[in-house]
XYZ file of C-alpha atoms in Angstrom:
669
model
C -104.343 -184.445 101.822
C -101.401 -182.647 103.428
C -101.002 -179.022 102.391
C -98.162 -177.060 103.923
C -98.409 -174.430 106.615
C -95.646 -173.084 108.826
C -95.641 -173.986 112.500
C -93.739 -172.125 115.219
C -91.104 -173.839 117.383
C -93.097 -173.051 120.470
C -96.137 -174.822 119.065
C -94.070 -177.961 118.669
C -92.546 -177.696 122.141
C -88.989 -177.393 121.051
C -86.604 -177.227 118.168
C -88.095 -178.966 115.125
C -86.310 -181.801 113.374
C -84.742 -180.460 110.194
C -86.110 -183.501 108.313
C -89.660 -182.702 109.412
C -91.962 -180.548 107.332
C -95.115 -178.809 108.652
C -98.695 -179.945 107.980
C -101.322 -177.412 107.184
C -104.788 -178.448 108.248
C -104.584 -179.510 111.032
C -101.135 -177.942 111.843
C -99.092 -180.991 112.584
C -95.339 -181.577 111.793
C -94.799 -184.534 109.614
C -91.774 -186.105 107.977
C -90.989 -186.185 104.291
C -91.459 -189.944 104.269
C -95.075 -189.533 105.500
C -95.768 -186.827 102.947
C -94.314 -188.694 99.887
C -95.708 -192.126 100.846
C -99.172 -190.571 101.354
C -99.339 -188.944 97.921
C -97.639 -191.904 96.190
C -100.193 -194.289 97.832
C -103.185 -192.222 96.698
C -101.709 -191.965 93.104
C -101.119 -195.625 92.811
C -104.500 -196.645 94.186
C -106.331 -194.249 91.927
C -104.331 -195.380 88.916
C -105.157 -199.044 89.563
C -108.772 -198.359 90.320
C -109.143 -196.203 87.235
C -107.613 -198.715 84.930
C -109.638 -201.527 86.457
C -112.847 -199.627 86.223
C -112.197 -198.621 82.633
C -111.536 -202.102 81.579
C -114.992 -203.066 82.966
C -116.793 -199.983 81.814
C -120.490 -200.266 81.020
C -123.857 -198.569 81.596
C -126.551 -200.730 83.273
C -130.130 -200.819 82.247
C -130.971 -199.255 85.617
C -128.549 -196.465 84.815
C -130.469 -195.764 81.575
C -133.741 -195.446 83.634
C -132.184 -192.375 85.203
C -131.387 -190.914 81.754
C -134.991 -191.331 80.681
C -136.079 -189.056 83.603
C -133.325 -186.622 82.567
C -134.708 -186.576 79.066
C -138.128 -185.658 80.431
C -136.592 -182.895 82.538
C -134.809 -181.436 79.506
C -137.993 -181.666 77.453
C -139.997 -179.725 80.160
C -142.063 -182.686 81.279
C -140.788 -182.522 84.800
C -138.867 -185.180 86.870
C -141.045 -188.125 85.583
C -140.526 -191.377 83.704
C -143.680 -191.052 81.578
C -145.001 -187.680 80.642
C -148.343 -186.965 82.384
C -147.753 -189.511 85.217
C -145.803 -188.287 88.214
C -143.755 -191.343 89.219
C -140.308 -191.006 90.859
C -138.517 -193.882 89.122
C -135.066 -193.057 90.506
C -133.756 -193.834 94.002
C -131.045 -191.116 94.105
C -132.452 -187.568 93.851
C -128.952 -186.016 93.855
C -127.766 -188.336 91.118
C -130.809 -187.506 88.920
C -130.312 -183.742 89.148
C -126.530 -184.056 88.810
C -127.043 -185.880 85.522
C -129.628 -183.258 84.505
C -127.135 -180.413 84.998
C -124.353 -182.439 83.343
C -126.438 -183.259 80.316
C -127.689 -179.686 80.029
C -124.090 -178.373 80.127
C -122.873 -181.162 77.877
C -125.284 -180.094 75.091
C -124.747 -182.479 72.112
C -122.667 -184.999 74.154
C -124.549 -188.299 74.630
C -126.018 -188.652 78.084
C -124.547 -192.112 78.476
C -121.034 -190.532 78.143
C -121.913 -187.872 80.700
C -123.071 -190.638 83.099
C -119.938 -192.639 82.442
C -117.625 -189.665 83.082
C -119.412 -188.545 86.257
C -119.566 -192.018 87.693
C -115.903 -192.801 87.135
C -114.755 -189.351 88.378
C -116.840 -189.520 91.517
C -115.722 -193.081 92.230
C -112.056 -192.010 92.063
C -112.730 -188.985 94.197
C -114.474 -191.090 96.793
C -111.495 -193.447 97.193
C -109.044 -190.476 97.289
C -111.103 -188.811 100.032
C -111.290 -192.002 102.032
C -107.540 -192.156 102.027
C -107.093 -188.541 102.852
C -109.379 -188.950 105.779
C -107.443 -191.840 107.167
C -104.221 -189.872 106.652
C -105.697 -187.070 108.711
C -106.631 -189.549 111.393
C -103.072 -190.764 111.783
C -101.206 -187.487 111.188
C -101.209 -186.210 114.835
C -99.707 -189.427 116.087
C -96.959 -189.250 113.454
C -95.760 -185.711 114.138
C -91.983 -185.633 114.324
C -91.741 -189.316 113.407
C -90.419 -191.174 110.388
C -93.127 -193.387 108.929
C -94.630 -194.663 105.777
C -98.353 -194.469 104.966
C -99.412 -197.497 102.987
C -102.765 -198.125 101.343
C -104.528 -201.050 103.077
C -108.337 -200.799 103.202
C -108.280 -198.823 99.940
C -106.545 -201.725 98.300
C -109.168 -204.116 99.621
C -111.959 -202.129 98.241
C -110.585 -201.707 94.679
C -109.635 -205.315 94.574
C -113.227 -206.522 94.876
C -114.515 -206.865 91.180
C -118.037 -205.447 91.914
C -116.305 -202.201 93.160
C -114.790 -201.826 89.642
C -118.006 -202.907 87.983
C -120.150 -200.281 89.608
C -117.600 -197.494 89.255
C -118.957 -196.896 85.730
C -122.459 -198.427 85.802
C -124.385 -195.180 85.245
C -125.902 -195.705 88.696
C -125.323 -193.512 91.787
C -122.606 -195.833 93.170
C -119.888 -193.326 92.323
C -121.808 -190.495 93.943
C -122.255 -192.595 97.115
C -118.513 -193.181 97.350
C -117.695 -189.547 96.836
C -120.310 -188.583 99.469
C -119.063 -191.089 102.053
C -115.429 -190.202 101.384
C -116.177 -186.470 101.765
C -118.149 -187.012 104.984
C -115.377 -189.216 106.399
C -112.697 -186.673 105.691
C -114.749 -183.733 107.118
C -115.627 -185.760 110.223
C -111.963 -186.547 110.940
C -110.998 -182.867 110.577
C -113.898 -181.854 112.809
C -112.950 -184.429 115.490
C -109.355 -183.103 115.706
C -110.368 -179.446 115.694
C -111.327 -179.220 119.320
C -107.730 -179.787 120.422
C -106.100 -177.822 117.638
C -106.688 -174.055 118.019
C -105.265 -173.313 114.555
C -107.453 -175.696 112.710
C -109.948 -174.150 110.328
C -112.403 -176.995 111.103
C -113.164 -175.180 114.447
C -115.038 -172.384 112.634
C -118.711 -171.868 112.225
C -118.482 -172.160 108.464
C -116.921 -175.618 108.600
C -119.578 -176.837 111.040
C -122.379 -175.504 108.796
C -120.767 -177.138 105.748
C -120.494 -180.474 107.602
C -124.128 -180.208 108.680
C -125.173 -179.465 105.095
C -123.218 -182.460 103.745
C -124.721 -184.743 106.441
C -128.267 -183.478 105.615
C -127.763 -184.316 101.938
C -127.357 -187.964 102.835
C -130.996 -188.801 102.229
C -130.870 -187.189 98.775
C -127.893 -189.319 97.735
C -129.596 -192.535 98.849
C -132.465 -192.855 101.393
C -130.740 -195.425 103.541
C -127.774 -193.078 104.044
C -130.024 -191.164 106.383
C -128.686 -193.541 109.022
C -125.212 -191.993 108.766
C -126.228 -188.459 107.921
C -128.682 -188.271 110.827
C -126.067 -189.718 113.174
C -123.571 -186.938 112.132
C -126.148 -184.232 112.780
C -126.799 -185.698 116.276
C -123.037 -185.674 116.992
C -122.849 -182.058 115.869
C -125.811 -181.051 118.052
C -124.213 -182.735 121.071
C -120.879 -181.005 120.516
C -122.457 -177.530 120.037
C -122.055 -175.244 123.073
C -125.282 -173.220 122.904
C -128.487 -172.762 120.996
C -127.018 -170.554 118.241
C -124.712 -173.237 116.701
C -127.470 -175.819 117.237
C -129.921 -173.719 115.227
C -127.332 -173.222 112.528
C -126.740 -177.030 112.320
C -130.532 -177.701 112.158
C -130.999 -175.095 109.353
C -127.909 -176.101 107.375
C -128.631 -179.829 107.653
C -132.398 -179.846 107.353
C -133.450 -177.094 104.979
C -132.721 -178.888 101.733
C -133.870 -182.418 102.593
C -137.063 -181.107 104.323
C -137.884 -178.860 101.316
C -137.408 -181.733 98.919
C -139.466 -184.068 101.109
C -142.367 -181.565 100.962
C -141.896 -181.460 97.182
C -141.969 -185.291 96.994
C -145.152 -185.449 99.074
C -146.897 -182.823 96.990
C -145.686 -183.883 93.532
C -145.427 -187.702 93.834
C -147.934 -188.054 96.629
C -145.497 -190.389 98.513
C -143.361 -190.234 101.632
C -140.585 -192.312 100.015
C -139.092 -192.626 96.511
C -141.174 -194.616 94.085
C -138.447 -197.320 93.956
C -138.751 -197.795 97.686
C -142.536 -198.362 97.271
C -141.974 -200.706 94.236
C -139.444 -202.812 96.198
C -141.299 -202.479 99.499
C -138.301 -201.197 101.500
C -140.287 -201.575 104.782
C -140.453 -205.378 104.316
C -137.829 -207.924 105.375
C -136.270 -211.026 103.763
C -133.500 -212.062 106.204
C -132.937 -215.470 104.652
C -132.478 -214.041 101.160
C -130.238 -211.344 102.664
C -127.914 -214.046 104.132
C -127.739 -215.691 100.731
C -126.761 -212.351 99.227
C -124.073 -211.911 101.872
C -122.689 -215.298 101.207
C -122.878 -214.656 97.381
C -120.745 -211.515 97.957
C -118.251 -213.138 100.316
C -117.640 -216.596 98.732
C -115.908 -215.668 95.506
C -113.387 -213.320 97.210
C -112.987 -214.805 100.732
C -113.698 -211.364 102.253
C -113.222 -212.832 105.701
C -109.458 -212.903 105.020
C -109.007 -209.105 104.736
C -111.448 -208.693 107.668
C -109.159 -210.731 109.878
C -105.998 -209.081 108.532
C -107.324 -205.558 108.897
C -108.659 -206.177 112.391
C -105.150 -207.434 113.346
C -103.665 -204.298 111.746
C -105.944 -202.078 113.714
C -104.979 -203.861 116.951
C -101.264 -203.467 116.055
C -101.689 -199.832 115.386
C -103.423 -199.312 118.693
C -100.603 -201.050 120.534
C -98.166 -198.814 118.657
C -100.113 -195.721 119.785
C -100.350 -194.509 116.175
C -104.027 -193.869 116.543
C -103.843 -192.460 120.006
C -104.488 -188.781 119.728
C -102.065 -186.775 121.885
C -103.291 -183.188 122.051
C -100.721 -180.460 121.855
C -103.042 -178.206 123.795
C -105.778 -178.881 126.329
C -109.462 -178.791 125.363
C -110.864 -175.265 125.709
C -112.865 -174.421 128.781
C -116.596 -174.749 128.680
C -116.583 -177.924 126.674
C -118.709 -180.570 128.349
C -117.858 -184.179 128.873
C -120.285 -185.384 126.231
C -118.911 -182.881 123.708
C -115.339 -184.045 124.428
C -116.448 -187.630 123.993
C -118.351 -187.133 120.720
C -115.926 -184.682 119.088
C -112.909 -187.044 119.214
C -111.195 -189.220 116.575
C -112.061 -192.381 118.474
C -115.756 -191.555 118.461
C -115.638 -190.773 114.688
C -113.955 -194.068 113.974
C -116.536 -196.009 116.037
C -119.333 -194.063 114.455
C -118.243 -194.730 110.880
C -117.631 -198.404 111.544
C -121.007 -198.798 113.284
C -122.631 -196.990 110.311
C -121.163 -199.545 107.958
C -122.467 -202.365 110.109
C -125.952 -200.824 110.331
C -126.088 -200.238 106.586
C -125.005 -203.872 105.923
C -127.630 -205.068 108.402
C -130.258 -203.037 106.638
C -129.494 -204.430 103.286
C -129.404 -208.030 104.647
C -132.789 -207.514 106.174
C -134.051 -206.195 102.870
C -132.802 -209.364 101.076
C -129.916 -207.705 99.354
C -130.290 -207.093 95.614
C -130.345 -208.987 92.361
C -127.026 -207.376 91.318
C -124.008 -209.204 92.681
C -122.350 -207.266 95.537
C -123.843 -203.824 94.635
C -125.651 -202.788 97.719
C -122.972 -204.064 100.153
C -120.173 -201.910 98.508
C -121.219 -198.758 100.621
C -121.167 -200.604 103.930
C -117.814 -202.201 102.997
C -116.565 -198.724 102.147
C -117.443 -197.402 105.568
C -115.909 -200.298 107.380
C -112.626 -199.871 105.589
C -112.471 -196.083 106.221
C -110.272 -196.174 109.363
C -107.718 -198.395 107.776
C -107.935 -197.068 104.214
C -104.194 -196.274 104.819
C -102.050 -197.526 107.653
C -98.824 -196.084 109.113
C -95.728 -198.154 109.399
C -93.478 -196.300 111.807
C -89.766 -196.553 111.479
C -88.013 -196.964 114.940
C -85.818 -194.002 115.666
C -84.662 -194.923 119.250
C -86.185 -191.839 120.754
C -90.081 -191.680 120.781
C -90.336 -195.146 119.263
C -87.918 -197.521 121.045
C -86.119 -200.057 118.939
C -86.650 -202.870 121.314
C -90.438 -202.667 120.887
C -90.441 -200.850 117.568
C -88.829 -203.357 115.239
C -91.149 -206.335 116.162
C -94.168 -204.073 115.971
C -93.235 -202.420 112.617
C -92.371 -205.874 111.329
C -95.751 -207.264 112.328
C -97.528 -204.372 110.647
C -95.400 -204.806 107.545
C -96.189 -208.477 107.305
C -99.852 -207.992 107.831
C -99.845 -205.317 105.080
C -98.050 -207.659 102.670
C -100.783 -210.306 103.456
C -103.451 -207.728 102.578
C -101.632 -206.765 99.375
C -101.339 -210.486 98.397
C -105.013 -211.092 99.052
C -105.878 -207.987 96.942
C -103.821 -209.262 94.036
C -105.582 -212.632 94.227
C -109.081 -211.147 94.596
C -108.663 -208.655 91.810
C -108.206 -211.603 89.367
C -110.964 -213.708 90.816
C -113.547 -215.079 88.336
C -116.299 -213.868 90.635
C -119.507 -215.867 90.440
C -117.960 -218.169 87.809
C -120.224 -219.997 85.319
C -123.405 -219.042 87.101
C -122.651 -215.295 86.765
C -125.157 -214.705 83.917
C -127.712 -217.341 84.813
C -130.717 -216.433 86.996
C -130.657 -219.298 89.546
C -132.812 -219.815 92.642
C -130.922 -217.012 94.436
C -132.026 -214.476 91.716
C -128.477 -212.882 91.839
C -126.462 -212.271 88.731
C -123.326 -210.509 87.669
C -125.178 -207.719 85.990
C -122.316 -206.457 83.831
C -121.476 -209.837 82.470
C -125.174 -210.617 81.990
C -125.790 -207.586 79.749
C -122.450 -207.937 77.894
C -123.475 -211.459 76.966
C -127.025 -210.573 76.136
C -126.232 -207.586 73.947
C -123.131 -208.964 72.272
C -121.063 -205.960 73.387
C -118.144 -206.312 75.777
C -118.823 -202.797 76.970
C -122.492 -201.861 76.509
C -122.430 -198.131 76.973
C -125.104 -196.510 74.825
C -128.764 -197.154 74.246
C -127.782 -198.261 70.697
C -125.679 -201.027 72.213
C -128.755 -202.354 73.977
C -130.534 -202.889 70.599
C -128.807 -206.229 70.532
C -130.758 -207.320 73.623
C -133.674 -209.664 72.811
C -136.904 -207.868 71.713
C -135.295 -204.445 71.446
C -135.059 -204.038 67.715
C -138.431 -205.702 67.349
C -140.113 -203.035 69.590
C -139.039 -200.255 67.290
C -140.205 -202.159 64.275
C -143.620 -202.854 65.901
C -144.179 -199.198 66.952
C -143.451 -198.097 63.375
C -145.831 -200.653 61.995
C -148.723 -199.474 64.194
C -149.191 -195.756 63.439
C -152.692 -195.667 64.972
C -151.341 -196.811 68.286
C -151.144 -200.067 70.174
C -150.233 -201.848 73.427
C -147.163 -203.971 73.007
C -146.826 -207.105 75.177
C -143.683 -209.270 75.160
C -144.375 -212.574 73.399
C -142.445 -215.899 73.578
C -140.658 -214.967 70.396
C -137.710 -212.589 70.872
C -138.235 -211.124 67.367
C -141.814 -210.038 67.761
C -144.332 -208.435 70.164
C -147.946 -209.237 70.752
C -150.112 -206.238 69.802
C -153.374 -205.147 71.406
C -154.941 -202.509 69.092
C -156.193 -199.158 70.273
C -159.875 -198.279 70.309
C -160.429 -195.577 67.723
C -160.802 -192.776 68.386
C -158.902 -193.171 71.597
C -160.466 -191.396 74.658
C -158.346 -188.787 76.400
C -155.852 -190.213 78.835
C -152.234 -190.774 79.821
C -150.057 -191.350 76.756
C -152.775 -190.302 74.290
C -151.556 -187.454 71.980
C -153.552 -184.284 72.163
C -153.612 -183.942 68.400
C -154.673 -186.885 66.094
C -152.000 -185.834 63.609
C -149.277 -186.779 66.185
C -150.090 -190.419 65.774
C -151.782 -192.921 68.041
C -150.866 -193.861 71.585
C -148.271 -196.432 72.205
C -147.637 -198.300 75.453
C -144.941 -200.888 75.976
C -145.193 -203.357 78.866
C -141.749 -204.799 79.737
C -139.312 -205.177 82.591
C -136.227 -203.488 81.125
C -137.315 -199.865 81.295
C -133.803 -198.363 80.763
C -133.064 -199.712 77.395
C -136.667 -199.199 76.261
C -136.754 -195.645 77.639
C -133.640 -194.556 75.757
C -134.445 -196.267 72.524
C -138.112 -194.972 72.203
C -139.567 -191.516 72.108
C -140.936 -189.662 75.131
C -144.436 -190.032 73.558
C -144.239 -193.770 74.127
C -145.548 -194.807 77.556
C -143.500 -197.498 79.177
C -144.818 -199.642 82.002
C -143.413 -202.515 83.997
C -144.860 -205.302 86.128
C -142.568 -204.449 89.060
C -143.786 -200.918 89.771
C -140.761 -198.780 88.979
C -142.788 -196.727 86.484
C -146.227 -198.255 86.975
C -148.238 -196.789 89.822
C -150.675 -199.699 89.815
C -147.979 -202.270 90.088
C -146.146 -200.193 92.809
C -149.137 -200.438 95.109
C -149.529 -204.297 94.962
C -148.139 -206.455 97.671
C -144.631 -207.871 97.599
C -144.447 -211.548 96.596
C -143.027 -213.655 99.422
C -140.841 -215.804 97.164
C -140.369 -213.504 94.258
C -136.893 -212.739 92.783
C -135.295 -209.997 94.926
C -135.677 -206.603 93.390
C -138.380 -208.046 91.113
C -140.818 -209.326 93.767
C -143.897 -207.511 92.558
C -145.587 -208.960 89.407
C -148.613 -207.204 88.033
C -150.732 -209.240 85.622
C -150.911 -207.915 82.057
C -154.736 -207.781 82.232
C -154.427 -204.663 84.360
C -152.453 -202.832 81.638
C -155.145 -203.628 79.056
C -157.882 -202.513 81.469
C -156.085 -199.230 82.199
C -155.728 -197.936 78.668
C -157.657 -197.203 75.511
C -157.106 -200.759 74.232
C -159.412 -203.455 72.911
C -160.566 -205.708 75.681
C -162.222 -208.658 73.944
C -161.312 -211.592 71.732
C -160.031 -211.962 69.141
C -158.275 -208.620 69.443
C -156.384 -209.585 72.588
C -153.778 -212.426 72.834
C -155.088 -215.814 73.789
C -153.158 -215.935 77.097
C -155.202 -212.900 78.446
C -158.458 -213.533 80.172
C -161.353 -211.335 78.978
C -163.171 -211.720 82.267
C -160.037 -210.716 84.230
C -159.709 -207.620 82.067
C -163.346 -206.701 82.794
C -162.782 -207.251 86.540
C -159.603 -205.170 86.472
C -161.368 -202.383 84.708
C -164.171 -202.438 87.324
C -161.541 -202.627 90.203
C -159.881 -199.459 88.872
C -163.074 -197.635 89.751
C -162.606 -198.363 93.387
C -162.759 -194.966 95.015
C -159.526 -195.333 97.034
C -157.615 -196.731 93.945
C -159.024 -193.941 91.804
C -157.843 -191.346 94.395
C -154.289 -192.804 94.435
C -154.022 -192.851 90.657
C -155.582 -189.380 90.471
C -152.826 -188.074 92.795
C -150.254 -188.737 90.113
C -152.282 -188.351 86.924
C -154.517 -185.310 87.613
C -153.161 -181.935 86.492
C -150.880 -180.419 89.057
C -151.962 -177.227 90.793
C -151.963 -175.657 94.329
C -155.039 -177.654 95.459
C -153.674 -180.925 94.062
C -150.266 -180.321 95.627
C -151.790 -179.629 99.050
C -154.080 -182.550 98.843
C -151.176 -184.840 97.959
C -149.171 -183.565 100.913
C -152.047 -184.266 103.347
C -152.772 -187.714 101.922
C -149.236 -188.829 101.079
C -148.904 -191.026 104.176
C -152.133 -193.003 103.400
C -151.230 -193.215 99.760
C -147.825 -194.765 100.653
C -149.488 -197.369 102.735
C -152.216 -198.171 100.201
C -152.074 -201.620 98.560
C -154.201 -203.348 96.032
C -154.627 -207.064 95.317
C -153.030 -208.052 92.012
C -155.795 -210.564 91.318
C -158.704 -208.435 89.962
C -161.538 -210.556 91.488
C -159.888 -210.421 94.901
C -159.379 -206.655 94.566
C -163.085 -206.196 93.807
C -163.950 -208.146 96.922
C -161.498 -206.116 99.038
C -162.999 -202.876 97.799
C -166.553 -204.121 98.198
C -167.425 -203.782 94.507
C -169.647 -206.216 92.549
C -167.868 -208.728 90.292
C -168.917 -208.397 86.630
C -170.760 -211.336 85.090
C -168.392 -213.743 83.415
C -168.558 -213.991 79.628
C -167.519 -217.695 79.788
C -168.830 -220.472 82.004
C -166.600 -221.007 84.999
C -163.955 -223.551 84.803
C -164.787 -226.796 86.644
C -162.068 -229.123 85.392
C -164.629 -231.232 83.437
C -165.148 -231.338 79.616
C -167.708 -228.820 78.446
C -170.141 -231.578 77.241
C -170.324 -233.293 80.559
C -173.334 -232.168 82.639
């Protein structure tokens, strides 16, 4: 981003080249070729990225989960997935409330289209800011020189098919790109400000703004606290006295600390509900390496890694990235401050942040969506070479003897990167296994839902009615006006029904007035499409724990599918509601004794306290109690086998209604 600002001759140290135009922020003279090539590169990359993302447009089931929470917010039920049960079903707080504001302003516009627009716009903005930040990085080394700025790392990013898939998925991926791009651009400006007296980035306002943006990292995605916290530490080191340090702490910490207190009091957890459901504190290194290989193999990502590393080395040799200050560092700036507030430190920090984020996700085991969680680490790693300068030898500052070979080498490396990008952009990705859940548990989520729904671009909740069981769930709810628990059957066109006990006792999901109809609960994995195709009076639960507080507090299965590695037995759902709990009113695959044991296990004092923290009416006493107990509630786990849970809790096991299974025929003594 290169706005104009006049620069005096004395500031440039002599008569300016008539071909050179001034750069505004920071004030650096740059040539017309730099200016035009920079804007042209950004325009071309955004055009290619926008077209590619639009051709692969879709809204994922997980994206629809966010919209269910937004519907509850608009209806006055609070930031919850099911009314009356305070569960934080979304990872990105900022994305949830951004969608809330957008949907409120959009009025009659479908939420899915609001999500699509925001996701695509933010994705494009993130790539643009990444390129502007790299342009800022190289601008001081290009003052008074003829050069071209060519997109390199930006081309690599948009060439990877998952990057275009998740530009419009309805998830927070676009917000993450915009956030990282903004943080990168601001950091580069801040790093150059110390040696540029005229730079606006030297002011207190800019420092406070940068601290605020860094502090918001945890609200964009929890793992981004690694990079946001690092930026705040750099700002504190560079600050000269206690006043700017206090400002940095207040600007960077006020909002995230306030929301953390709200989370502890409202949801009774230290972390988002999704982190509890997916057990973010655990590790699955072997699965993470499988995920990394699954991301690398279809696109040979090691090729651009080698090429861009060579490009970085060539740029260093050519001194394009060496910052040559026009003025000395002001007095009173310590050694550590000079070291931290420098372009080199910012580049190292951003690259290291990408490595740490990648390592975090590999430790976690990755994800079940092909490439999704490694896009942000890749974005950070590509930031310093998002664009690269190709200097044109002029015989003065850049000698022709060394300049031509160096410029030629940079040009050839860039052509190789562009060639790889063209190949990768047309890669078939995961190939024939893209929509099949294999041993790795990883699928191409966009292609999976396109195939399952019969829509090339599933965008709205109505498009997901083509998914197995979706139309049947609406028919079954309409056919059970007194209420029922719906369990998925082996037949995609019908649901197993557990009738409600009449009259139903008061509880979660039970209407206050009998005229409103009976309570309905649906137990199924795909919460997004269910949540957007059913009313807010229908309670939706899953076995993974995204919207089910009982499942969320179970232990993670060691060999479960990544992202789905908690699996609550259906008996718990029957035990936890106003449903019939005996044969022949329950399906034959349920165990009547297990239901009785689960019902008894739910009376465990510690379990009852955890469930009460999210189900009891909210008030000042409840809020304070939740804050005080949020740490213990976050650590609390139950055994998903009801009998084992009773033993763990020290409760008596109910007498079985059937003789125990011995493996022998019933008539054998």
